[in-house]
Every structure is written in C-alpha cells, then in structure tokens.
mmCIF file of C-alpha atoms in Angstrom:
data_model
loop_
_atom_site.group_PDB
_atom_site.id
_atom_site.type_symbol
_atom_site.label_atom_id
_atom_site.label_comp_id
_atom_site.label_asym_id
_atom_site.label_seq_id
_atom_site.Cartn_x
_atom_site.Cartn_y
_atom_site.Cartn_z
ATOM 1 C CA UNK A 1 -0.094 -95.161 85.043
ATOM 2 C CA UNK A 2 2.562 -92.968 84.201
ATOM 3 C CA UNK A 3 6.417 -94.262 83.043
ATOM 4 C CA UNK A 4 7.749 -93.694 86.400
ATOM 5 C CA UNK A 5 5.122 -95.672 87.844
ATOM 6 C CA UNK A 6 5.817 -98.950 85.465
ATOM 7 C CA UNK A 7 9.257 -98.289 86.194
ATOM 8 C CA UNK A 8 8.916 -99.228 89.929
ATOM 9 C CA UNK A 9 5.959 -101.503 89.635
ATOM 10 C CA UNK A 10 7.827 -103.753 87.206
ATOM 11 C CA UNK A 11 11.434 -103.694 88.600
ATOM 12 C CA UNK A 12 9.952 -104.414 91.833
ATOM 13 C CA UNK A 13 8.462 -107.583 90.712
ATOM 14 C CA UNK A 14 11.659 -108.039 88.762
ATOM 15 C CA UNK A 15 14.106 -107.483 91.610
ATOM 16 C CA UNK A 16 12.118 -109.993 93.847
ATOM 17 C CA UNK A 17 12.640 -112.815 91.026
ATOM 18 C CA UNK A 18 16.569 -111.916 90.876
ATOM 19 C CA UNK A 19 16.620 -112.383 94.978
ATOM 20 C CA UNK A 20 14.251 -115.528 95.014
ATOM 21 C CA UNK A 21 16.311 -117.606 92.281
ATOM 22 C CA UNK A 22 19.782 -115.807 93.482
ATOM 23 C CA UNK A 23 20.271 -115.958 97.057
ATOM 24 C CA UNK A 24 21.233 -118.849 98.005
ATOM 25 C CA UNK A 25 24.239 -118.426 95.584
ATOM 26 C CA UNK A 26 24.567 -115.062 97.220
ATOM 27 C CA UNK A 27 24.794 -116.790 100.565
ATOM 28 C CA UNK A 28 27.643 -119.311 99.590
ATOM 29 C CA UNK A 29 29.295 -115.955 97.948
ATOM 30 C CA UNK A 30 29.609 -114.428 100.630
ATOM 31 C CA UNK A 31 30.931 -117.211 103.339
ATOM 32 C CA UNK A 32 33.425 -117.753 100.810
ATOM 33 C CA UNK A 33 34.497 -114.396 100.586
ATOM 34 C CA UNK A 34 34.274 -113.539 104.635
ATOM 35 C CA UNK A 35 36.009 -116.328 106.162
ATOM 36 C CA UNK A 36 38.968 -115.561 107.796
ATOM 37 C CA UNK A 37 42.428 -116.516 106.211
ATOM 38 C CA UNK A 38 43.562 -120.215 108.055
ATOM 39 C CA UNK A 39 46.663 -119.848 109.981
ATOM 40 C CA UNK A 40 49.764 -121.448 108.813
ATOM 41 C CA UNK A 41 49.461 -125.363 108.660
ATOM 42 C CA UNK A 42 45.238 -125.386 109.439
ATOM 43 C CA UNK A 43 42.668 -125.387 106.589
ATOM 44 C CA UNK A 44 40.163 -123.227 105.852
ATOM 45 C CA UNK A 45 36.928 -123.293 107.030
ATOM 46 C CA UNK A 46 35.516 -123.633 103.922
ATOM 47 C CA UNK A 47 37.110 -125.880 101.016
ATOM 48 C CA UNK A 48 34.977 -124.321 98.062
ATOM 49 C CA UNK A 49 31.239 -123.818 97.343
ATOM 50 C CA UNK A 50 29.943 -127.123 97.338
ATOM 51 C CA UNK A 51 31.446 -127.910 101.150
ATOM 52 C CA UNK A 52 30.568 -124.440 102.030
ATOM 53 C CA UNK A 53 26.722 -125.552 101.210
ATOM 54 C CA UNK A 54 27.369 -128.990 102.403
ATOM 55 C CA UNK A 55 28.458 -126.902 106.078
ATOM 56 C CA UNK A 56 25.208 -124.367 105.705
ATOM 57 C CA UNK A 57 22.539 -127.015 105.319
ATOM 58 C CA UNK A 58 24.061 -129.252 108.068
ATOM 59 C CA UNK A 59 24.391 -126.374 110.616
ATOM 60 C CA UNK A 60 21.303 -124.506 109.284
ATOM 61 C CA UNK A 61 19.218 -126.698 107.225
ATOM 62 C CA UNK A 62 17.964 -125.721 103.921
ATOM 63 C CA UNK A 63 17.004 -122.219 105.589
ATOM 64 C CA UNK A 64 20.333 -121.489 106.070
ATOM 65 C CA UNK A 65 20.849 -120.187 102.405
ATOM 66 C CA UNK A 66 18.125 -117.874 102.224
ATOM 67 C CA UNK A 67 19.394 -116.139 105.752
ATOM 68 C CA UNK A 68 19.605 -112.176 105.179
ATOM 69 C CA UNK A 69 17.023 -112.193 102.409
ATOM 70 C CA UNK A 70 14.410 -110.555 104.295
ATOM 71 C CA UNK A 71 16.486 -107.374 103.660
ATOM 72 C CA UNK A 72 17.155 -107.147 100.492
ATOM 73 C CA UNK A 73 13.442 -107.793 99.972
ATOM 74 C CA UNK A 74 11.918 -105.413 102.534
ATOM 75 C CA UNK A 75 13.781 -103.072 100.140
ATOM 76 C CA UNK A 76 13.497 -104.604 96.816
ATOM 77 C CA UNK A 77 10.753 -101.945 96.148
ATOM 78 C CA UNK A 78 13.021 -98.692 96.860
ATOM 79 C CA UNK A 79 16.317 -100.136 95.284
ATOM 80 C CA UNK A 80 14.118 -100.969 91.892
ATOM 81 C CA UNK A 81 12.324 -97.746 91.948
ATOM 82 C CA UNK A 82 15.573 -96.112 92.172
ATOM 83 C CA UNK A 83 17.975 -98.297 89.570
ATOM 84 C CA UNK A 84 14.721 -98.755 86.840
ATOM 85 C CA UNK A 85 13.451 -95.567 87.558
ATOM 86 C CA UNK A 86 16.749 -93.359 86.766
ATOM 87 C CA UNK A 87 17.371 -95.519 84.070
ATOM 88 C CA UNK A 88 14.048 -94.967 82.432
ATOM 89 C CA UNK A 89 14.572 -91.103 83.321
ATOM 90 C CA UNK A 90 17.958 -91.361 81.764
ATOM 91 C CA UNK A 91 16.889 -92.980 78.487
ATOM 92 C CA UNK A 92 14.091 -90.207 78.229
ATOM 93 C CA UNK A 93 17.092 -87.446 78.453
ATOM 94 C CA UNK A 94 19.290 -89.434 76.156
ATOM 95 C CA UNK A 95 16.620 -90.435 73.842
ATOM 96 C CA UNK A 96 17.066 -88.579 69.840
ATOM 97 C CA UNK A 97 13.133 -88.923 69.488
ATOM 98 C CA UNK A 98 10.293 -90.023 71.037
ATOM 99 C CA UNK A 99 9.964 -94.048 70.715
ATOM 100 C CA UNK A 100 13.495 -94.454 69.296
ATOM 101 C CA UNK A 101 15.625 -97.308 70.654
ATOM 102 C CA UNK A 102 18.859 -96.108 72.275
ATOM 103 C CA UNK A 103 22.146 -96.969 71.167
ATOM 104 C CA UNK A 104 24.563 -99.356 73.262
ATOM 105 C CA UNK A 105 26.783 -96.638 74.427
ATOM 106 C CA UNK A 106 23.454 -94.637 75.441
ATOM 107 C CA UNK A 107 22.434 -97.692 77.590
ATOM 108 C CA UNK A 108 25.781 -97.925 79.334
ATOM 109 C CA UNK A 109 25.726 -94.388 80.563
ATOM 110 C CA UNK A 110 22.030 -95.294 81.554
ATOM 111 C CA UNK A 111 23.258 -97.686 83.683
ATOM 112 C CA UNK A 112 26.113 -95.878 85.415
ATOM 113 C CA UNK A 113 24.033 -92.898 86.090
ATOM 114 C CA UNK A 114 21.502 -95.863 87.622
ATOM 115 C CA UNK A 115 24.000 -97.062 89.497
ATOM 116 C CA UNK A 116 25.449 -94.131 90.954
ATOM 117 C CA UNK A 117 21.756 -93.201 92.236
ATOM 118 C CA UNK A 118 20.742 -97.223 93.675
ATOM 119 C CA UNK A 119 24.917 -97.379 95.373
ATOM 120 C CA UNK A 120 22.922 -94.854 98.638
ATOM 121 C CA UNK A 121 20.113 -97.772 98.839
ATOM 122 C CA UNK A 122 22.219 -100.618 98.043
ATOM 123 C CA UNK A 123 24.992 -99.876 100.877
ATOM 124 C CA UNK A 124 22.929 -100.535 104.171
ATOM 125 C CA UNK A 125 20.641 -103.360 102.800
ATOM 126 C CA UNK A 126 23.781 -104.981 101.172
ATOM 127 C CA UNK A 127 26.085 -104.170 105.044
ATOM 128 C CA UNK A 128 23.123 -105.631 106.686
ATOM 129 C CA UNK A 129 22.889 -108.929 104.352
ATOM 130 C CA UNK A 130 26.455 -109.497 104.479
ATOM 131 C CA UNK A 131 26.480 -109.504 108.154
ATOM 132 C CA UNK A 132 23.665 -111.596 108.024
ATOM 133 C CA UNK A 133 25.202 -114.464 105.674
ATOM 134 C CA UNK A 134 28.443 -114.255 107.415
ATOM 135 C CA UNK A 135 27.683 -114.645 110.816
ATOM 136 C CA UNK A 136 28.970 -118.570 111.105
ATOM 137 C CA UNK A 137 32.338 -117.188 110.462
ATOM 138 C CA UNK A 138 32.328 -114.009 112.786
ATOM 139 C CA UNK A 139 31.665 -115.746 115.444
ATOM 140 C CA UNK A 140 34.177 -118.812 114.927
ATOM 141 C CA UNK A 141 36.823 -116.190 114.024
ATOM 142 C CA UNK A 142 36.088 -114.655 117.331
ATOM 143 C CA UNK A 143 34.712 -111.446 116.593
ATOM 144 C CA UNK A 144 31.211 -111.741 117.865
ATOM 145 C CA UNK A 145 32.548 -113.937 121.035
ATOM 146 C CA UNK A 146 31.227 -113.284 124.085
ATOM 147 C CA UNK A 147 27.968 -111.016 122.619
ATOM 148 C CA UNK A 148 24.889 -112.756 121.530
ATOM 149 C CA UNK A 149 24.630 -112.846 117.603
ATOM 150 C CA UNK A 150 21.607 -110.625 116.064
ATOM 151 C CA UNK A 151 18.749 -112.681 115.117
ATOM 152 C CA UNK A 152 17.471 -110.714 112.051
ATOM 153 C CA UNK A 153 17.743 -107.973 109.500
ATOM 154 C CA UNK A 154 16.686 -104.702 112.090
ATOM 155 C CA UNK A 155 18.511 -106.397 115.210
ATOM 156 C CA UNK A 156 21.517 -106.369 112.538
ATOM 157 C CA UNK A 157 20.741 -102.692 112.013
ATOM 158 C CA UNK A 158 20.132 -102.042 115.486
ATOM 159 C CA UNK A 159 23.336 -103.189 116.705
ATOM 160 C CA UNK A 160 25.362 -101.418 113.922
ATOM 161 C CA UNK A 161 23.502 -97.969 114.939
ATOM 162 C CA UNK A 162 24.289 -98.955 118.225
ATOM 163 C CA UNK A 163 28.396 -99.365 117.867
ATOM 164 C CA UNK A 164 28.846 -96.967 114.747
ATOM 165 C CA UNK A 165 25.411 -94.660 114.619
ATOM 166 C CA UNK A 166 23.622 -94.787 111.869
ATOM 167 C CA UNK A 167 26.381 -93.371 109.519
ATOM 168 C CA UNK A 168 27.872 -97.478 110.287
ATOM 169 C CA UNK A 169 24.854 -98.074 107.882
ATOM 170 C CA UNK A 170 26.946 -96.811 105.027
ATOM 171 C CA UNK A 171 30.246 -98.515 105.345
ATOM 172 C CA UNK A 172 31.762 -99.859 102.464
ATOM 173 C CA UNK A 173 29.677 -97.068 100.532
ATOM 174 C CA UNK A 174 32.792 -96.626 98.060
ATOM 175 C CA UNK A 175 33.228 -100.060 97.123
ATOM 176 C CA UNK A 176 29.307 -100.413 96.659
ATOM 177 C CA UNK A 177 29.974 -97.469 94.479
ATOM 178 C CA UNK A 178 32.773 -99.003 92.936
ATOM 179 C CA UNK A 179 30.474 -101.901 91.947
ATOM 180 C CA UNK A 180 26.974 -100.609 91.575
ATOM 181 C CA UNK A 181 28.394 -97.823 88.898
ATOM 182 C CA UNK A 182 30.832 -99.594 86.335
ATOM 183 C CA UNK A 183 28.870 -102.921 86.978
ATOM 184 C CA UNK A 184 25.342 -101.293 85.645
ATOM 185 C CA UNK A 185 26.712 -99.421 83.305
ATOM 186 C CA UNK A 186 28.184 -102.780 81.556
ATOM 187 C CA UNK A 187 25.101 -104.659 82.540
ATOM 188 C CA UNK A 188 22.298 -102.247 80.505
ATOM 189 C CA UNK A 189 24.911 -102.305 77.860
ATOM 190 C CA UNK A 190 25.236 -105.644 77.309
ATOM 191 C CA UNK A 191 21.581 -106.558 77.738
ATOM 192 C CA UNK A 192 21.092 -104.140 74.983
ATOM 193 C CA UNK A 193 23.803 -105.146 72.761
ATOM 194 C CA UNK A 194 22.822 -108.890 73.177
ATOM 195 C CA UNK A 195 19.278 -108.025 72.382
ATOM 196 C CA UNK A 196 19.949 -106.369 69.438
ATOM 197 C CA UNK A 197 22.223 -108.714 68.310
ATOM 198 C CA UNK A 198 19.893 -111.592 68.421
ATOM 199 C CA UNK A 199 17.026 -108.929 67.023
ATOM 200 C CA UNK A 200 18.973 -108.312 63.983
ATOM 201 C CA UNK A 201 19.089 -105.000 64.628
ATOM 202 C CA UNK A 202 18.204 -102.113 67.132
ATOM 203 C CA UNK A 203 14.062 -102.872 67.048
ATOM 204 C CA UNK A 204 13.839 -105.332 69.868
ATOM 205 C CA UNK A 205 10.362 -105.112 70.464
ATOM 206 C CA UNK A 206 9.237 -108.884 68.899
ATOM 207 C CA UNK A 207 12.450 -110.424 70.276
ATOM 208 C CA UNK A 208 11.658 -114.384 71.962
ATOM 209 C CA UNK A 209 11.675 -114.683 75.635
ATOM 210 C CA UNK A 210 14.512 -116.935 75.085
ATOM 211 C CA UNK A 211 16.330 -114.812 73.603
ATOM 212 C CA UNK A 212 15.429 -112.295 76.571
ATOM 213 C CA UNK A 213 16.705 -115.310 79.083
ATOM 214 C CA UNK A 214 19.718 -115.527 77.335
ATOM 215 C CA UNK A 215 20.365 -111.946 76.677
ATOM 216 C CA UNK A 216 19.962 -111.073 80.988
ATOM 217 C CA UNK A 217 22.041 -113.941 81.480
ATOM 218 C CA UNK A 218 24.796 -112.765 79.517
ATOM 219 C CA UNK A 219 24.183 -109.370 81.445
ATOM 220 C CA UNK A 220 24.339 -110.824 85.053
ATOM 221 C CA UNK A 221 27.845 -112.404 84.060
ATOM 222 C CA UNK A 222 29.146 -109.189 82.506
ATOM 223 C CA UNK A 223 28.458 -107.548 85.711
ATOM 224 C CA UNK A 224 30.589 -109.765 87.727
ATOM 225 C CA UNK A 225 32.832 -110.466 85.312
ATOM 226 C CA UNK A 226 33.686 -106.296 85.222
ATOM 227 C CA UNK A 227 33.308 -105.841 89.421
ATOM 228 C CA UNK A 228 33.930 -109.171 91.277
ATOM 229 C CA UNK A 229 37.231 -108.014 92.900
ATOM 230 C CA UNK A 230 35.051 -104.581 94.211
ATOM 231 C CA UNK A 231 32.546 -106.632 95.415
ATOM 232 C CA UNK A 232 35.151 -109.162 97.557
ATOM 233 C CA UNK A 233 36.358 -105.734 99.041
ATOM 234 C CA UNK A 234 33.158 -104.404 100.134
ATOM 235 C CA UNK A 235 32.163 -107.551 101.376
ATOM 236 C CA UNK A 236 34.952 -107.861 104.181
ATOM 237 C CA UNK A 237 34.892 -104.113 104.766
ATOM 238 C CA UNK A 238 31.335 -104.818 105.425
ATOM 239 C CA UNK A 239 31.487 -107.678 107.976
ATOM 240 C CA UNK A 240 34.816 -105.919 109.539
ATOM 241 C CA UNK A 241 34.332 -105.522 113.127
ATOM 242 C CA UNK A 242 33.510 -101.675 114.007
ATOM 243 C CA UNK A 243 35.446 -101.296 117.151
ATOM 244 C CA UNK A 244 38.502 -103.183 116.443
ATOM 245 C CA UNK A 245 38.545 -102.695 112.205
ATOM 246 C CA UNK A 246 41.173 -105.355 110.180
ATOM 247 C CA UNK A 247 40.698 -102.757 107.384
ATOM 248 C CA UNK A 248 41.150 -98.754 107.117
ATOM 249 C CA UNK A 249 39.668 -98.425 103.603
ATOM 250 C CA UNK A 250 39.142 -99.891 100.600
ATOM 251 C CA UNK A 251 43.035 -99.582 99.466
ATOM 252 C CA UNK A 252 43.779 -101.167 102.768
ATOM 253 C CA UNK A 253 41.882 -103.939 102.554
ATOM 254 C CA UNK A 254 42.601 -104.552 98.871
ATOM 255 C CA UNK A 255 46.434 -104.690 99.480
ATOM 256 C CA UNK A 256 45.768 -107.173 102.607
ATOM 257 C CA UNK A 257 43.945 -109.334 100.807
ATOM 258 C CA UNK A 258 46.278 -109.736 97.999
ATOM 259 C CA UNK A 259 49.135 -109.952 100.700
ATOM 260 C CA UNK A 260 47.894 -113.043 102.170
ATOM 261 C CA UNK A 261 46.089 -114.682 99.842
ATOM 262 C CA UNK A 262 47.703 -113.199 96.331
ATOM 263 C CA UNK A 263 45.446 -112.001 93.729
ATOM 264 C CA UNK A 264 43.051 -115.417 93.826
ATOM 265 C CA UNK A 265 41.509 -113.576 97.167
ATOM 266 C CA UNK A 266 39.701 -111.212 94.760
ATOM 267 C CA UNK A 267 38.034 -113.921 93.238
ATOM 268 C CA UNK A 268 36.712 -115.768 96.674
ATOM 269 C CA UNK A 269 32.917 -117.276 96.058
ATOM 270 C CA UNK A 270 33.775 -116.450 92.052
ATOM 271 C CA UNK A 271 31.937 -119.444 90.974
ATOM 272 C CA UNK A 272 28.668 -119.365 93.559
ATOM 273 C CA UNK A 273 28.627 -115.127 91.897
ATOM 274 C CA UNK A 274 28.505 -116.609 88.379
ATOM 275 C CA UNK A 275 26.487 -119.820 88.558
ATOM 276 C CA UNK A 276 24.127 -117.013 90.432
ATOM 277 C CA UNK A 277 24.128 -114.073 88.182
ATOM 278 C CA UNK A 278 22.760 -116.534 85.016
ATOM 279 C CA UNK A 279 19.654 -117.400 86.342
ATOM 280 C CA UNK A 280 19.177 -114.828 88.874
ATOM 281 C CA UNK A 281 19.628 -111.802 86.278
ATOM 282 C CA UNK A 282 17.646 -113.706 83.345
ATOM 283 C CA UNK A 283 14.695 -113.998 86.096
ATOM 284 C CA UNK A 284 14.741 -110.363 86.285
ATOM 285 C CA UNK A 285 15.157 -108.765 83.169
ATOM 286 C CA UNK A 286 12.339 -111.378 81.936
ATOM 287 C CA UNK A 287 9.880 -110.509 84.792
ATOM 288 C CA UNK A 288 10.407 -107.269 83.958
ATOM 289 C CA UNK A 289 9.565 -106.460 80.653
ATOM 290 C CA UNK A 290 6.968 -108.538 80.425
ATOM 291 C CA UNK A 291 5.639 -106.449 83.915
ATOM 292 C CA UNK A 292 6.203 -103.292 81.786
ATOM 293 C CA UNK A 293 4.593 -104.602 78.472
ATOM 294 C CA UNK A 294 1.697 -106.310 80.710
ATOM 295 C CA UNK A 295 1.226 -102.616 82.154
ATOM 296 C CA UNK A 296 1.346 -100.974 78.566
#
C-alpha cells in the first residue's frame, strides 16, 4: 500500500473518531452561535451550553446532539484523504532527506497548504451541518416559517441547490478558508512541537500514547484558540437565509455581530468548541498513527 494510500485509510478512521467523540459539542456550538440576538427586554433562547443541551435533549432526546452528523461522515473519507493526504505530500516536498523528521515551522506550512486544499470539501459538508444543527432556531426566528424543515443531510442539499444552485453549496467558502488554513497550519505545528517536546527531541517515533493524547489535545485547542471568531462568522453566514440574507459578506457580518453583541459574539459556543476540540482531536491524531503504524 503506497503512502498516499495510508494517508486516506488512516485519516479516515481518524476523522470518524474526531466526529464520534466531537459532535455533540459541535451541536451545542453551533445553537449557541446561530441563535438570533433577543430583542430588547426578552432573553435569549439559549442561556449557555448546559441549558442549550438541557433544551436539545428535551425537544430532541439524546439524538438531538448527533443531528447533521451523517454529513460530515458520508464525507469523512474525502475530507481526510484530502487534509492527510496533502499533508503527507507536503512533508515529502519539504522533507531534507528521506526518513528525516520535519521541523515545526515545516509542519505549520504542511498544515496551511492542507488546509487550503480540505477548505473546497469542508465548505458544503460544514453549510449543510450547520443548517442541520441549527434548525430549532431558524424556524423559531422565523426564517423557515411557513416551509416544511428538511429532514436530512441531501434534503438540506437539495433545498439549498434548489434556492441558490449548487454554487449555494459553497457559501461561507472564505470564512471556511479563513479557518481551515491558519487553523491547520497551527494545529500540525503544535502537534509536532508538543510531541517533540515531550520526546526530548525531534525523534518521536517511541513517544507514549499518552503523550500522543495529550499532544492532539493541545492541538485541537490551538486550533480554536487561533480561528474561533472565523468560525462564529461562517457559521451565521452559513445558516443566513438565501433569499432574504442578514449578511453581505464576511466583513458584514463580522461588524454586525460585534455591533449588537460587542466583541463576546465572536466567542458564542466558545466553551462547547473547547471542551470539544480536547477529546475530539486527541481521538484522532491517536487513531491515526496508530492506523498508519498498524499499516506499516
């Protein structure tokens, strides 16, 4: 099996832990982020993460949190093949020699170059999640009144072709950019750095898998830490209404947000993003390299 091959067969595996241990987080994240702004002198729908789960499991039951994943995992394959696959490529160009570990900085350009590449993949199954997870509060806010809500990942997609063509697929493909390039490019660079830290140098190859848990945990946060404000602007330009849009860009809805809700909007569903990325990320750096040594 050639590298290209491990590549995908192992950050598949990989990316299916991340969305199995992480969604649910990712759910909360994202009603957090989406709900609408209370009028003056009403409360917000949602008071923080634990009543927004208390809400989700007494509308939805337990189900409720893992609504949307089937499409982030009916393309778990493709976006892994793409982010581990360029990387891998990447390291191969960047590489001094055969077999020789790469430096931090080498991993972080890695990543971005990974990132740019996984942002086309990531857009449309991200746009279709999104809409997915924040259905609840399109329809109280009014936006889906009056039309019958989709009922799964490709009636989502079906009714965005169907009011935007397919190009509606890609909206909020900046701010996925914005996140997906700066965000991987920190992540591989951390992971790296923290292996090699707790490796005593840059020969990582005996490390513990605690010290792998620890060292994709630390990853996962970096990556929001760097791109959480992106990702709260892609998310509403995502579940923005196509025919009557709150939001003409990025810019747009960045200044909006900050107008009503000052600069804490950028951090909506903060804590749900970071008690996810831990666990979540760990799962998948673990599953994969020990995928990729299983496979040789």
């Amino acid at each position: 099996m050639g590298d290209v091959a491990k590549d995908l067969t192992a950050g598949t595996v990989g990316g299916a832990a991340n969305i199995i241990v992480g969604h649910p987080f990712d759910t909360i994240k994202v009603k957090l982020q989406s709900q609408p702004t209370p009028a003056p002198g009403q409360v917000a729908k949602y008071s923080g993460a634990i009543d927004a789960v208390k809400q989700t499991v007494a509308a939805e039951g337990p189900r409720g949190l893992y609504k949307g994943m089937g499409a982030p995992l009916a393309t778990v394959a493709a976006l892994n093949a793409v982010l581990f696959s360029v990387r891998g490529q990447m390291e191969a160009v960047l590489r001094t020699e055969p077999g020789a570990p790469l430096a931090v900085k080498q991993q972080v350009v890695a990543g971005a170059g990974a990132g740019i590449a996984v942002s086309f993949l990531a857009c449309p199954t991200e746009l279709i999640k999104c809409r997915l997870q924040a259905q609840s509060s399109l329809a109280e806010a009014g936006v889906a009144s009056g039309v019958a809500l989709p009922k799964g990942p490709i009636d989502v997609a079906k009714h965005v072709v169907r009011d935007a063509g397919a190009r509606g697929l890609f909206k909020g493909l900046v701010p996925t950019m914005g996140r997906e390039v700066p965000g991987n490019a920190v992540m591989f660079g951390v992971y790296e750095a923290a292996k090699q830290y707790f490796a005593g140098g840059k020969d990582t190859s005996n490390l513990s898998r605690g010290s792998q848990i620890l060292a994709g945990g630390l990853a996962g946060a970096a990556f929001w830490l760097s791109v959480y404000p992106t990702d709260v602007v892609k998310s509403v330009i995502q579940v923005d209404d196509y025919k009557n849009p709150r939001y003409s860009g990025s810019i747009d809805a960045l200044r909006k947000i900050v107008a009503a809700e000052g600069v804490k909007g950028l951090y909506k569903g903060f804590g749900p993003a970071m008690a996810r990325s831990v666990p979540a990320n760990a799962a998948t750096f673990v599953v994969y390299e020990i995928t990729r040594s299983a496979l040789g």
